[in-house]
Coordinates of C-alpha atoms in Angstrom, one line a residue:
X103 CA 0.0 0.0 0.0
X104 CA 1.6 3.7 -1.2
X105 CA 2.2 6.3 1.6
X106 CA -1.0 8.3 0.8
X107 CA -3.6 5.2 0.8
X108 CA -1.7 4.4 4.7
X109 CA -2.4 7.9 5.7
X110 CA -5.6 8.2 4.1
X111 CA -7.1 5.0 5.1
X112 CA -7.9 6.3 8.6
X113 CA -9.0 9.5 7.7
X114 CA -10.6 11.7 5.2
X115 CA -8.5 12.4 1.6
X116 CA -7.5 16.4 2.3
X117 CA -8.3 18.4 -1.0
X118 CA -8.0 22.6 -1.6
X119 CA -9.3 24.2 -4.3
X120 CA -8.3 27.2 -5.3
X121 CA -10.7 29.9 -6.3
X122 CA -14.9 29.4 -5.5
X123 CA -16.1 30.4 -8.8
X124 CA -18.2 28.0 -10.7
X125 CA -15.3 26.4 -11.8
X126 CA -13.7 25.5 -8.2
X127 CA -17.6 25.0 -7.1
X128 CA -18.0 22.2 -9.4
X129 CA -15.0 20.4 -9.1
X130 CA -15.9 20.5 -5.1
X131 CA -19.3 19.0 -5.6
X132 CA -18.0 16.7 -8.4
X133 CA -15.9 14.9 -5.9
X134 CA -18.4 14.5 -2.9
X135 CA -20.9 13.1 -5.3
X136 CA -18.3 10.5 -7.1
X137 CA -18.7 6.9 -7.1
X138 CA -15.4 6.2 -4.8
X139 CA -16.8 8.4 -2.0
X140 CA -20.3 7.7 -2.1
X141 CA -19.5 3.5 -2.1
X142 CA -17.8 4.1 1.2
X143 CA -14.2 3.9 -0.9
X144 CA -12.4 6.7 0.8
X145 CA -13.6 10.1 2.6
X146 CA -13.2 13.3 1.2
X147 CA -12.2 16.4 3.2
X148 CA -12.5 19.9 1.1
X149 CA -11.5 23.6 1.7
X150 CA -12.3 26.1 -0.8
X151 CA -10.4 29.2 -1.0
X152 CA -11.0 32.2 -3.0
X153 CA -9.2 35.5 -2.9
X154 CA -12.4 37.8 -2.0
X155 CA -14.5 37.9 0.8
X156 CA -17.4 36.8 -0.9
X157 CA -17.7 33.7 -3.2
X158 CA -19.3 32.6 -6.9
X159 CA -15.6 34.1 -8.6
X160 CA -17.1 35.0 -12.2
X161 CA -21.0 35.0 -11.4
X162 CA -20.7 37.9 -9.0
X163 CA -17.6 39.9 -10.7
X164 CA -17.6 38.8 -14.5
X165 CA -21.2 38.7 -15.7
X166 CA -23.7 41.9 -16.3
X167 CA -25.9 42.3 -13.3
X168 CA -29.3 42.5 -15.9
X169 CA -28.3 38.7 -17.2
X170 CA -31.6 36.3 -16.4
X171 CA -29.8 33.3 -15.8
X172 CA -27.4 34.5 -13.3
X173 CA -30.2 34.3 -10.3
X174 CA -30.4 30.3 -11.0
X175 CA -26.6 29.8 -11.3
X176 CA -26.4 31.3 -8.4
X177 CA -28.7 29.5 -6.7
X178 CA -27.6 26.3 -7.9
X179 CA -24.1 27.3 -6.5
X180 CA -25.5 28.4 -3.0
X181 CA -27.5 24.7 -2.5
X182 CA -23.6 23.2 -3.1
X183 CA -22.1 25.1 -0.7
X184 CA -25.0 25.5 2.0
X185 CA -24.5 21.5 2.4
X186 CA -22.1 21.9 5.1
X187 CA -19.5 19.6 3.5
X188 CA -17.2 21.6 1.9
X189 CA -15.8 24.8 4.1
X190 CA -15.5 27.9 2.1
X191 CA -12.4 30.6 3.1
X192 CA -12.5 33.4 1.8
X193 CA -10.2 36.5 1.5
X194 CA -7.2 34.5 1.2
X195 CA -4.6 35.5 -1.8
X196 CA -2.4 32.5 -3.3
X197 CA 1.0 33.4 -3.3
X198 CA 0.2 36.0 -0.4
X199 CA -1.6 34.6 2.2
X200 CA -0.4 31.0 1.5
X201 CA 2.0 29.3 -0.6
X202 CA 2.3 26.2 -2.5
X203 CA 4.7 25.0 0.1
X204 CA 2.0 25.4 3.0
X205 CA -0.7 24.1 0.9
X206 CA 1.5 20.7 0.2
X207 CA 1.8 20.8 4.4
X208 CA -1.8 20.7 4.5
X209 CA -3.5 19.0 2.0
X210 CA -2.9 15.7 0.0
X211 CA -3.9 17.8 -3.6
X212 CA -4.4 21.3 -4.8
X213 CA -6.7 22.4 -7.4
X214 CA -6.0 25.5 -9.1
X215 CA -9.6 26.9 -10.7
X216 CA -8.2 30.7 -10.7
X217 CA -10.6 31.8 -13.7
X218 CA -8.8 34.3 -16.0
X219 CA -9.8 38.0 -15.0
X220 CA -7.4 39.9 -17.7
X221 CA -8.1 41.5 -20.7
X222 CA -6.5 39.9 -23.9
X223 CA -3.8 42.3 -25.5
X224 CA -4.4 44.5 -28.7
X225 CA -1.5 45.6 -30.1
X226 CA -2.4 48.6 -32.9
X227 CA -1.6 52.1 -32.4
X228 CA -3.2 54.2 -30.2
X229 CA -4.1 51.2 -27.4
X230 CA -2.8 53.0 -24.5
X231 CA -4.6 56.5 -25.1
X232 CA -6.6 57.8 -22.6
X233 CA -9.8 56.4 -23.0
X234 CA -8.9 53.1 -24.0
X235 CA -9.9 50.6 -21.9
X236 CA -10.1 46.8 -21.4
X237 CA -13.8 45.7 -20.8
X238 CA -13.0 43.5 -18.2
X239 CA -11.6 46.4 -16.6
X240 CA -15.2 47.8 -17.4
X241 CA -16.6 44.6 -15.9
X242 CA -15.1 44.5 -12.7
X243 CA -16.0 48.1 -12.2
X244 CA -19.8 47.5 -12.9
X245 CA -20.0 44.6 -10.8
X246 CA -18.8 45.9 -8.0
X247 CA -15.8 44.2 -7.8
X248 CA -13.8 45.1 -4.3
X249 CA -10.4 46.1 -6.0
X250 CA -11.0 48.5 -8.5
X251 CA -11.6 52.4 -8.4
X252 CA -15.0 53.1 -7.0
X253 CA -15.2 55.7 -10.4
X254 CA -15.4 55.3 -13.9
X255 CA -14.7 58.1 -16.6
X256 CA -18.2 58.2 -18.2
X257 CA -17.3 61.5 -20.2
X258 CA -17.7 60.2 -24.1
X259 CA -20.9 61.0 -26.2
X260 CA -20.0 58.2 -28.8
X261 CA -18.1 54.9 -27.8
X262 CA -16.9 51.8 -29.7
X263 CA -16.7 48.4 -28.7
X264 CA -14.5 46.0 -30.2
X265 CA -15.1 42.5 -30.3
X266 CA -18.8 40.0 -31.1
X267 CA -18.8 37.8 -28.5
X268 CA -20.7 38.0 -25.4
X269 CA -18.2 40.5 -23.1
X270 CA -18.7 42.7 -26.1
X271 CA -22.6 43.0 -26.1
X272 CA -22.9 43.0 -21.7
X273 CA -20.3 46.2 -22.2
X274 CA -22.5 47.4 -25.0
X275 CA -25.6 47.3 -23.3
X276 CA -24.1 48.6 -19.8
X277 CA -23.3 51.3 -21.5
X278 CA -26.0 52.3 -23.8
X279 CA -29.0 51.1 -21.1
X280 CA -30.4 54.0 -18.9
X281 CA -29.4 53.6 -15.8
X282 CA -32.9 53.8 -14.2
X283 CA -33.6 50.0 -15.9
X284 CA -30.4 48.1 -13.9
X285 CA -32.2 49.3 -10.4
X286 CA -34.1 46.0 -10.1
X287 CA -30.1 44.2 -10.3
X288 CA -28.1 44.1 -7.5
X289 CA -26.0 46.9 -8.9
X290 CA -23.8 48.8 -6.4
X291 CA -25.1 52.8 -5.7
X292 CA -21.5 53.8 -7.1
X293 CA -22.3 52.4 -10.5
X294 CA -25.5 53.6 -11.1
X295 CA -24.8 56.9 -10.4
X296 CA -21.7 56.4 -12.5
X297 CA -24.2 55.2 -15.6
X298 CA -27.1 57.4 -14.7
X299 CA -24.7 60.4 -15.5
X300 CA -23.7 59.6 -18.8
X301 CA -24.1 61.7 -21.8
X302 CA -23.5 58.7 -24.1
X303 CA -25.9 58.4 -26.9
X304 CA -24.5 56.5 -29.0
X305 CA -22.4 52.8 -29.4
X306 CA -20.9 50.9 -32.1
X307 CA -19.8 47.0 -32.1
X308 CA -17.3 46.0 -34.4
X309 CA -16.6 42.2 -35.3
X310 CA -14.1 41.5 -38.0
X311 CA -15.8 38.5 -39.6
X312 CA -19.5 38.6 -41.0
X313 CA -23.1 38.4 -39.1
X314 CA -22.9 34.3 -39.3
X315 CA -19.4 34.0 -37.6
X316 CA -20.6 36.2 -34.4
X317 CA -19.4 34.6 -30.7
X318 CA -22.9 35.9 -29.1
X319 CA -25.3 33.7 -27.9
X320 CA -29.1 34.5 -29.3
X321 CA -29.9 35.0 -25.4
X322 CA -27.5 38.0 -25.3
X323 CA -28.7 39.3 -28.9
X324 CA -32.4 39.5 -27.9
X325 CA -31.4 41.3 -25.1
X326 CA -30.0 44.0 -27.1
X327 CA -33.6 44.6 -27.7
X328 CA -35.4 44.8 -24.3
X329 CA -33.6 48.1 -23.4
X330 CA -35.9 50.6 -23.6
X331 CA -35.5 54.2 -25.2
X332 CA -32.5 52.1 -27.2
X333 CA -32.2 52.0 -31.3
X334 CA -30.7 48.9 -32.5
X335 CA -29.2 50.2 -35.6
X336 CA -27.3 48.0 -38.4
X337 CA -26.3 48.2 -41.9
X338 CA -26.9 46.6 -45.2
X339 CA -23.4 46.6 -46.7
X340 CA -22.3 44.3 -43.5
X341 CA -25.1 41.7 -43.9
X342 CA -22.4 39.2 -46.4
X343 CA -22.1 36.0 -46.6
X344 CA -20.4 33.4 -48.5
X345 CA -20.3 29.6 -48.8
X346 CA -19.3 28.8 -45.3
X347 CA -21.7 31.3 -43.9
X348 CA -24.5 29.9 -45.8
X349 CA -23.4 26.1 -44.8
X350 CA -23.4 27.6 -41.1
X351 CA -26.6 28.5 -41.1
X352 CA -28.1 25.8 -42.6
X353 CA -26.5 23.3 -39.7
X354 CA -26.5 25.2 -37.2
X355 CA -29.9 26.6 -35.4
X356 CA -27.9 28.9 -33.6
X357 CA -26.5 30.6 -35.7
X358 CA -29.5 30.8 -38.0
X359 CA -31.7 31.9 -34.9
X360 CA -29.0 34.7 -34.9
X361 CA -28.7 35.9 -38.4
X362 CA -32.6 35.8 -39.0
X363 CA -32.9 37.9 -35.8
X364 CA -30.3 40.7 -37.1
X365 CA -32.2 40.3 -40.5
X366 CA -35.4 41.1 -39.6
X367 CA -33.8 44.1 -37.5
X368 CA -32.4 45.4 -40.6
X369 CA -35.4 45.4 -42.5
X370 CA -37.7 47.1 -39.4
X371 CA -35.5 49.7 -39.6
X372 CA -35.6 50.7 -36.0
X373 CA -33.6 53.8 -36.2
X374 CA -36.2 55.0 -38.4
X375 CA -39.4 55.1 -36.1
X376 CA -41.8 57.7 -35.2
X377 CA -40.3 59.1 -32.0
X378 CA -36.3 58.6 -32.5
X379 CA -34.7 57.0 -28.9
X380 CA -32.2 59.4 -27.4
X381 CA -29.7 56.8 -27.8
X382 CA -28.1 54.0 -30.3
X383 CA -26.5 50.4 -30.5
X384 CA -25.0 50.0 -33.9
X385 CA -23.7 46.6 -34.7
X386 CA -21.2 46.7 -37.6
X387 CA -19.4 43.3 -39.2
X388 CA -16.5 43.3 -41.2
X389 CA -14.4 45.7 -39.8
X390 CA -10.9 45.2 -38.4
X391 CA -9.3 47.9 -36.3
X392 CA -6.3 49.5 -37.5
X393 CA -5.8 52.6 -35.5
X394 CA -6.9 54.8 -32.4
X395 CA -6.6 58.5 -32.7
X396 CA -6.5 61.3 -30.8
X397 CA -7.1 65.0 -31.5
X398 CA -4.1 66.7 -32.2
X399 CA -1.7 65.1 -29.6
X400 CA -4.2 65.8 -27.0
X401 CA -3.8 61.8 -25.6
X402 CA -7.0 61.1 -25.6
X403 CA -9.3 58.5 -27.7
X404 CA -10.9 61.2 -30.6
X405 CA -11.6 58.7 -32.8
X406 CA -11.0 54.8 -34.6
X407 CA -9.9 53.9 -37.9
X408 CA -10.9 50.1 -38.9
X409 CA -10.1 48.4 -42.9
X410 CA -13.2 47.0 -44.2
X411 CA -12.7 43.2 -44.7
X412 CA -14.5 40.7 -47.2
X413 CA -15.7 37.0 -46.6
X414 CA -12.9 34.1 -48.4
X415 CA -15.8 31.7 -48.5
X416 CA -14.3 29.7 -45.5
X417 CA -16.0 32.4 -43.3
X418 CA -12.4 33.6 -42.9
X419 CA -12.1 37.2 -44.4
X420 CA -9.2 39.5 -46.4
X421 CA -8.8 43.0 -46.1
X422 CA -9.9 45.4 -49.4
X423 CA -8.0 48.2 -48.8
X424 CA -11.0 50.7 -47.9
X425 CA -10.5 52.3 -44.5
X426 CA -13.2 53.9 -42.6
X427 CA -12.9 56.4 -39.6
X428 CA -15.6 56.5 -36.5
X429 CA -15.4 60.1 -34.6
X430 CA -15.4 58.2 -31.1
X431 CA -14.4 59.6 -27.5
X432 CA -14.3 55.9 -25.9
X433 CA -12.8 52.5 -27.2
X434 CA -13.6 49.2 -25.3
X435 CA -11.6 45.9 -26.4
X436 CA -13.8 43.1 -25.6
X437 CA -11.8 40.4 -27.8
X438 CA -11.3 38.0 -24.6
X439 CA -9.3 37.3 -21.5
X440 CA -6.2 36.2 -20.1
X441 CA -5.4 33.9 -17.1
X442 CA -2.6 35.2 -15.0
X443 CA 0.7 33.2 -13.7
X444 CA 0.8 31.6 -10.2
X445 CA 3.2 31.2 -8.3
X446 CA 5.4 28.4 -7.9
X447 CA 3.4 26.8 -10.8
X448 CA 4.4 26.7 -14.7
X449 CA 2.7 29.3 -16.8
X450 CA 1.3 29.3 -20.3
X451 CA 2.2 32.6 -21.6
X452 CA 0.3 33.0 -25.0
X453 CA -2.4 31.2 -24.3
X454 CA -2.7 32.4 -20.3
X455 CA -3.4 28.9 -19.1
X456 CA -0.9 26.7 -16.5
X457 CA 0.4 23.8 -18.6
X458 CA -1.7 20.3 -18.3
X459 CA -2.9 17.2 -19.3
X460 CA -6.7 16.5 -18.7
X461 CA -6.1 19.0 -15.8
X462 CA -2.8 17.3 -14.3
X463 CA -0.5 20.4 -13.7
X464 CA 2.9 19.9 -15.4
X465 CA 6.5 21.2 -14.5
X466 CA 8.8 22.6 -17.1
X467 CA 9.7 19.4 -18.3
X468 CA 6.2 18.3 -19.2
X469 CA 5.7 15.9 -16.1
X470 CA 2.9 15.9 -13.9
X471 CA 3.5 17.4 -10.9
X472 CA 2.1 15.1 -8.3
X473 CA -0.6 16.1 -6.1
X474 CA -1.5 19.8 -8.1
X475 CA -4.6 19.4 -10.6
X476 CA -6.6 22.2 -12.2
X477 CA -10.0 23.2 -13.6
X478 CA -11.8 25.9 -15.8
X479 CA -10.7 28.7 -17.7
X480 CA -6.9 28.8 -16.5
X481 CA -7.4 25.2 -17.4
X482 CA -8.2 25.6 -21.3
X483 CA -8.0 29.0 -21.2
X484 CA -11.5 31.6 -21.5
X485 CA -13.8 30.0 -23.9
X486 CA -17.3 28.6 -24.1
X487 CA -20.4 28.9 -21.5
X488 CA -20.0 28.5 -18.2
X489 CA -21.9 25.2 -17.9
X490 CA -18.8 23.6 -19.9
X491 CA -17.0 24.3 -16.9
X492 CA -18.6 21.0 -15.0
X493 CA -17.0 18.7 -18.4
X494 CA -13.8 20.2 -17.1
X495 CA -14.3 19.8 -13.7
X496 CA -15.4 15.7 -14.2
X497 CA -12.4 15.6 -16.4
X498 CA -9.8 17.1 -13.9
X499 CA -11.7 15.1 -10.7
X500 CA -11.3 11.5 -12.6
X501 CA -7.6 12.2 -12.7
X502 CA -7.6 13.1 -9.2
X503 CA -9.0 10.3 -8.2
X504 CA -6.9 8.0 -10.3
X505 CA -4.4 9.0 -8.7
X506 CA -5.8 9.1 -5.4
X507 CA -3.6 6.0 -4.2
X508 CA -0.1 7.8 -5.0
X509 CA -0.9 11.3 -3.7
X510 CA 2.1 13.0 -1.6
X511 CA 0.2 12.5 1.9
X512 CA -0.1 16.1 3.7
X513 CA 2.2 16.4 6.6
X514 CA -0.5 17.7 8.8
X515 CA -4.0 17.0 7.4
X516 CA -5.9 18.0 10.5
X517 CA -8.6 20.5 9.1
X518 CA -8.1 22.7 12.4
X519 CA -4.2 23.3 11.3
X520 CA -4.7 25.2 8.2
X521 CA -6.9 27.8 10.5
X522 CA -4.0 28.3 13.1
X523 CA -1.9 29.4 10.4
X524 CA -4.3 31.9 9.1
X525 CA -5.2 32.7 11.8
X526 CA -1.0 32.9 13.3
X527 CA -0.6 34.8 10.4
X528 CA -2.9 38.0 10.8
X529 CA -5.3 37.1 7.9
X530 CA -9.3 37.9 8.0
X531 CA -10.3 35.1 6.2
X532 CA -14.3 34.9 5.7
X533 CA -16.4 31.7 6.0
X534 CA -19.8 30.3 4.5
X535 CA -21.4 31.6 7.9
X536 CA -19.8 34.9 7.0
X537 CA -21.1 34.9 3.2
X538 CA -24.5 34.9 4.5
X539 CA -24.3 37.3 7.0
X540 CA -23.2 39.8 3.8
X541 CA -25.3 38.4 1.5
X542 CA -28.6 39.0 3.8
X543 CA -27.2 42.4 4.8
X544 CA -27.2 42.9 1.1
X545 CA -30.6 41.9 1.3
X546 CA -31.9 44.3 3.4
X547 CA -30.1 47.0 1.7
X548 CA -32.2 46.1 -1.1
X549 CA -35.4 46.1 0.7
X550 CA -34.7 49.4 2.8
X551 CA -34.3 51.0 -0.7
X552 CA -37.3 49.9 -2.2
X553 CA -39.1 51.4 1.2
X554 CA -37.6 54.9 0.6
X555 CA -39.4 57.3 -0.6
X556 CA -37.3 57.5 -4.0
X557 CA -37.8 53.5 -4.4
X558 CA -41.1 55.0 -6.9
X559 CA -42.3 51.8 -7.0
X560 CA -39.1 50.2 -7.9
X561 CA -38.1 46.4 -6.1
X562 CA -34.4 45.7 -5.5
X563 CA -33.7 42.3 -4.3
X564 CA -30.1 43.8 -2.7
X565 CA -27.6 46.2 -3.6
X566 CA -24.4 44.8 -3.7
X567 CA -21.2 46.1 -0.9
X568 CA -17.9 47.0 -2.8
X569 CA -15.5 48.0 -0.3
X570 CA -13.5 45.1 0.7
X571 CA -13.4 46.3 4.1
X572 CA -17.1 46.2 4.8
X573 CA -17.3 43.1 3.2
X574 CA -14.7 41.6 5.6
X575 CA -16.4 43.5 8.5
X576 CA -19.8 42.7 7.6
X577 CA -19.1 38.7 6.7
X578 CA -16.6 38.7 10.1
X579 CA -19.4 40.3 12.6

C-alpha cells in the first residue's frame, strides 16, 4: 500500500481548491458526489479558498448584473455550498496569504480553478490612449468588484466596442442602457450613479468576420432589444455572406436563430421610427481595427480607424484596402481574456493557461506534478459557456481520483491546522457563515431601498457592498 492510501485509510483524503467560482464550485461537488466516496471507498475532506471575501468568482464579478440566468446559477451554486461539507475561506490571496509550500503541508492535492480576470492584449496604435480601456476592466467596475476604483470616466458622447462575443454585447448594453432600468439588479449605488450620469448616446460594435461568424449567444442578442429608449441600428453593406456562412446556417440553429434575428432588425429599420430613442446600438461586421486616434496630440481617444474586410468563403475574411474612420471619444476591447501566472506553478504565456494534461499540472519538463490538478478557464483558457465548466471539472476530478492512491500524503491534514496558520498569520479570512451574513445584509439593503421614498415603486432584491473592508467586517461580525 503507497504512503497516501496508509495515511488516508484512517481518515478523510485532504483536497484545496483554489478559487470558489463556478469552476472551483464544481469540481468541489463533483468529488463529494463520485462513485469512490459515495461507495464508502475513501472520505473526502475539502477547503475552498478564494481570494475575495465573498464567493461565486465569475458569477458575481464577471457577468452583467441584468443577465436572467445568473439568479439560478447562483442559486444552484449556494444549494452546493450551504450542504455543510465543503468549508468555504474566503479573503485569502495564493501566493500571499499561502504558498504552494504550506498548501502541500496541508492538504494531500491542490486544485487550481483561478478563472482568467485579464483582458487579452491588442496591439495597434493608439491602445494605450486615454480612454482606451479593457472591458474586463469595465466589468469589474460595474459589478462591484472590491479592488477596482469606485469611479469610472463616463465623459464620451460616442463609444466603440471591439469585439462579437458576449463580453462585447454586456459592455454594450451597460453602457447604452439607462441607468434607471439596472435598479431591479443588484447593482452597487456607485455604479448607477456612475451610468445614470452619462451623456453617451451612441455605441458601435465591431466584429471582423461577417453576421454568421458572431461569438454571441441569441440570449444576449435579444437582449440588445429589451432596453428601452434604445435603437438597434445595423447596416446593409455588413449583412455578407459566402459559402461557409451559408453552410453555417443551414447546420446550425444557432446561428441561423441569430442571423434571421439581425435580418429582420435590418429590414424594421428601428432607427427610423416615429419618436427617435435618445440613444443608439449600432452593430457593424467586417471591420478590423487598425488605429486609435487622438485629437491633435491631445492623448486622448478622438476617434478609430478600422479596414473593411471581405468573406474568403471559408468564413475567414481579407482586407480590401477601404478604410473607414468613426469620430469616437471611448474605445472598449472586448476580444477575450487572459489567465494570469501563479506562483510556484508553470505558466502558459500565449495562451494564459498553466500547462496540463486533462487537468494534471505539469512542470517545465512536461511531467505531472504530483498532487497539483486544475480546472476551468486557467485550465483551457476563457472560452465557451459557463456550464462547460462541470465537463472540465469531471475531467480534472477522474484524474484526481486515479491518482488518489499515489498522492504526496499532507504532513498535517488536521482541518483545524490550516486555520491556526491563518489565523497565526494575521489574515481575515471569511467563512460560508460569513457569506451569508453579507449576503442577507445585502438583502436588506435592497429592501430598505425599495421602502424609501425615491424607491417610486421600484423592487431591488439587494444592492451589492464593494468595499472590501465592509465586506470583511460585515461577513466577520
Amino acid at each position: 500500500m503507497s504512503n497516501t492510501a496508509e495515511s488516508t485509510a484512517k481518515r478523510p483524503l485532504r483536497v484545496a481548491i483554489v478559487g470558489a467560482g463556478p469552476a472551483g464550485v464544481y469540481a468541489a461537488d463533483i468529488l463529494t458526489k463520485s462513485n469512490e466516496v459515495k461507495d464508502g471507498d475513501f472520505e473526502v475532506s475539502i477547503d475552498l479558498f478564494e481570494a475575495y471575501p465573498a464567493p461565486y468568482g465569475l458569477i458575481r464579478y464577471g457577468v452583467a448584473p441584468d443577465h436572467p440566468r445568473i439568479k439560478g446559477i447562483v442559486n444552484a451554486l449556494h444549494k452546493v455550498l450551504d450542504r455543510g461539507d465543503i468549508r468555504f475561506l474566503g479573503n485569502v490571496t495564493y501566493g500571499r496569504d499561502l504558498t504552494l509550500h504550506d498548501f502541500r503541508a496541508f492538504y494531500d492535492a491542490v486544485i487550481f480553478s483561478t478563472g482568467a480576470i485579464k483582458d487579452a492584449d491588442m496591439d495597434i496604435p493608439g491602445i494605450d490612449l486615454a480612454g482606451s480601456f479593457g472591458a474586463a476592466d469595465f466589468v469589474s467596475w460595474y459589478d462591484g468588484h472590491p479592488d477596482v476604483p469606485r469611479n469610472w470616466p463616463l465623459d464620451a458622447k460616442e463609444i466603440a466596442v471591439i469585439g462579437n462575443g458576449n463580453v462585447a454585447l454586456d459592455v454594450a448594453r451597460m453602457l447604452v442602457k439607462h441607468a434607471d432600468e439596472l435598479l431591479v439588479t443588484e447593482i452597487p449605488d456607485n455604479v448607477y450613479q456612475g451610468l445614470k450620469n452619462s451623456p453617451v448616446t451612441d455605441v458601435h460594435v465591431f466584429g471582423r468576420r461577417g453576421p454568421a461568424q458572431v461569438k454571441f449567444t441569441p440570449l444576449e442578442l435579444r437582449e440588445l432589444s429589451h432596453a428601452r429608449d434604445v435603437d438597434i441600428v445595423l447596416y446593409p453593406e455588413d449583412f455578407e455572406f459566402d459559402e461557409a456562412s451559408d453552410d453555417a446556417i443551414r447546420s446550425n440553429n444557432q446561428t441561423k436563430t441569430m442571423v434571421n434575428t439581425m435580418t429582420n432588425w435590418l429590414v424594421e429599420e428601428h432607427a427610423e421610427a416615429e419618436q427617435p430613442s435618445s440613444r443608439r446600438l449600432h452593430l457593424h461586421f467586417l471591420h478590423s481595427p487598425v488605429e486609435i486616434y487622438d485629437d491633435g496630440g491631445s492623448g486622448k481617444v478622438a476617434g478609430i480607424k478600422f479596414e473593411r474586410m471581405q468573406l474568403d468563403g471559408t468564413g475567414n475574411v481579407k482586407g480590401t484596402g477601404e478604410f473607414i474612420d468613426y469620430p469616437v471619444q471611448a474605445v472598449y476591447r472586448a476580444i477575450g481574456y487572459h489567465g494570469s501566472a501563479l506562483d510556484e506553478l508553470e505558466y502558459d504565456a500565449k495562451r494564459g493557461v498553466i500547462p496540463n494534461e486533462g487537468g494534471r499540472v505539469l512542470d517545465a519538463d512536461g511531467n505531472p506534478v504530483p498532487g497539483i490538478y486544475t480546472t476551468g478557464w486557467i485550465k483551457r483558457g476563457p472560452v465557451g459557456l459557463i456550464g462547460h465548466t462541470k465537463g472540465d471539472a469531471l475531467e480534472t476530478i477522474g484524474f484526481l481520483l486515479e491518482d488518489r492512491f499515489t498522492l504526496p500524503p499532507a504532513q498535517n491534514p488536521d482541518p483545524q491546522a490550516i486555520i491556526d496558520l491563518l489565523e497565526e498569520r494575521g489574515i481575515e479570512y471569511t467563512t460560508w457563515e460569513g457569506w451569508n451574513r453579507l449576503n442577507a445584509h445585502e438583502a436588506a439593503l435592497g429592501a430598505s431601498w425599495t421602502e424609501s421614498a425615491a424607491s417610486d415603486g421600484v423592487v431591488r432584491e439587494r444592492i451589492k457592498v464593494v468595499p472590501r473592508e465592509e465586506m470583511i467586517k460585515i461577513s466577520r461580525a
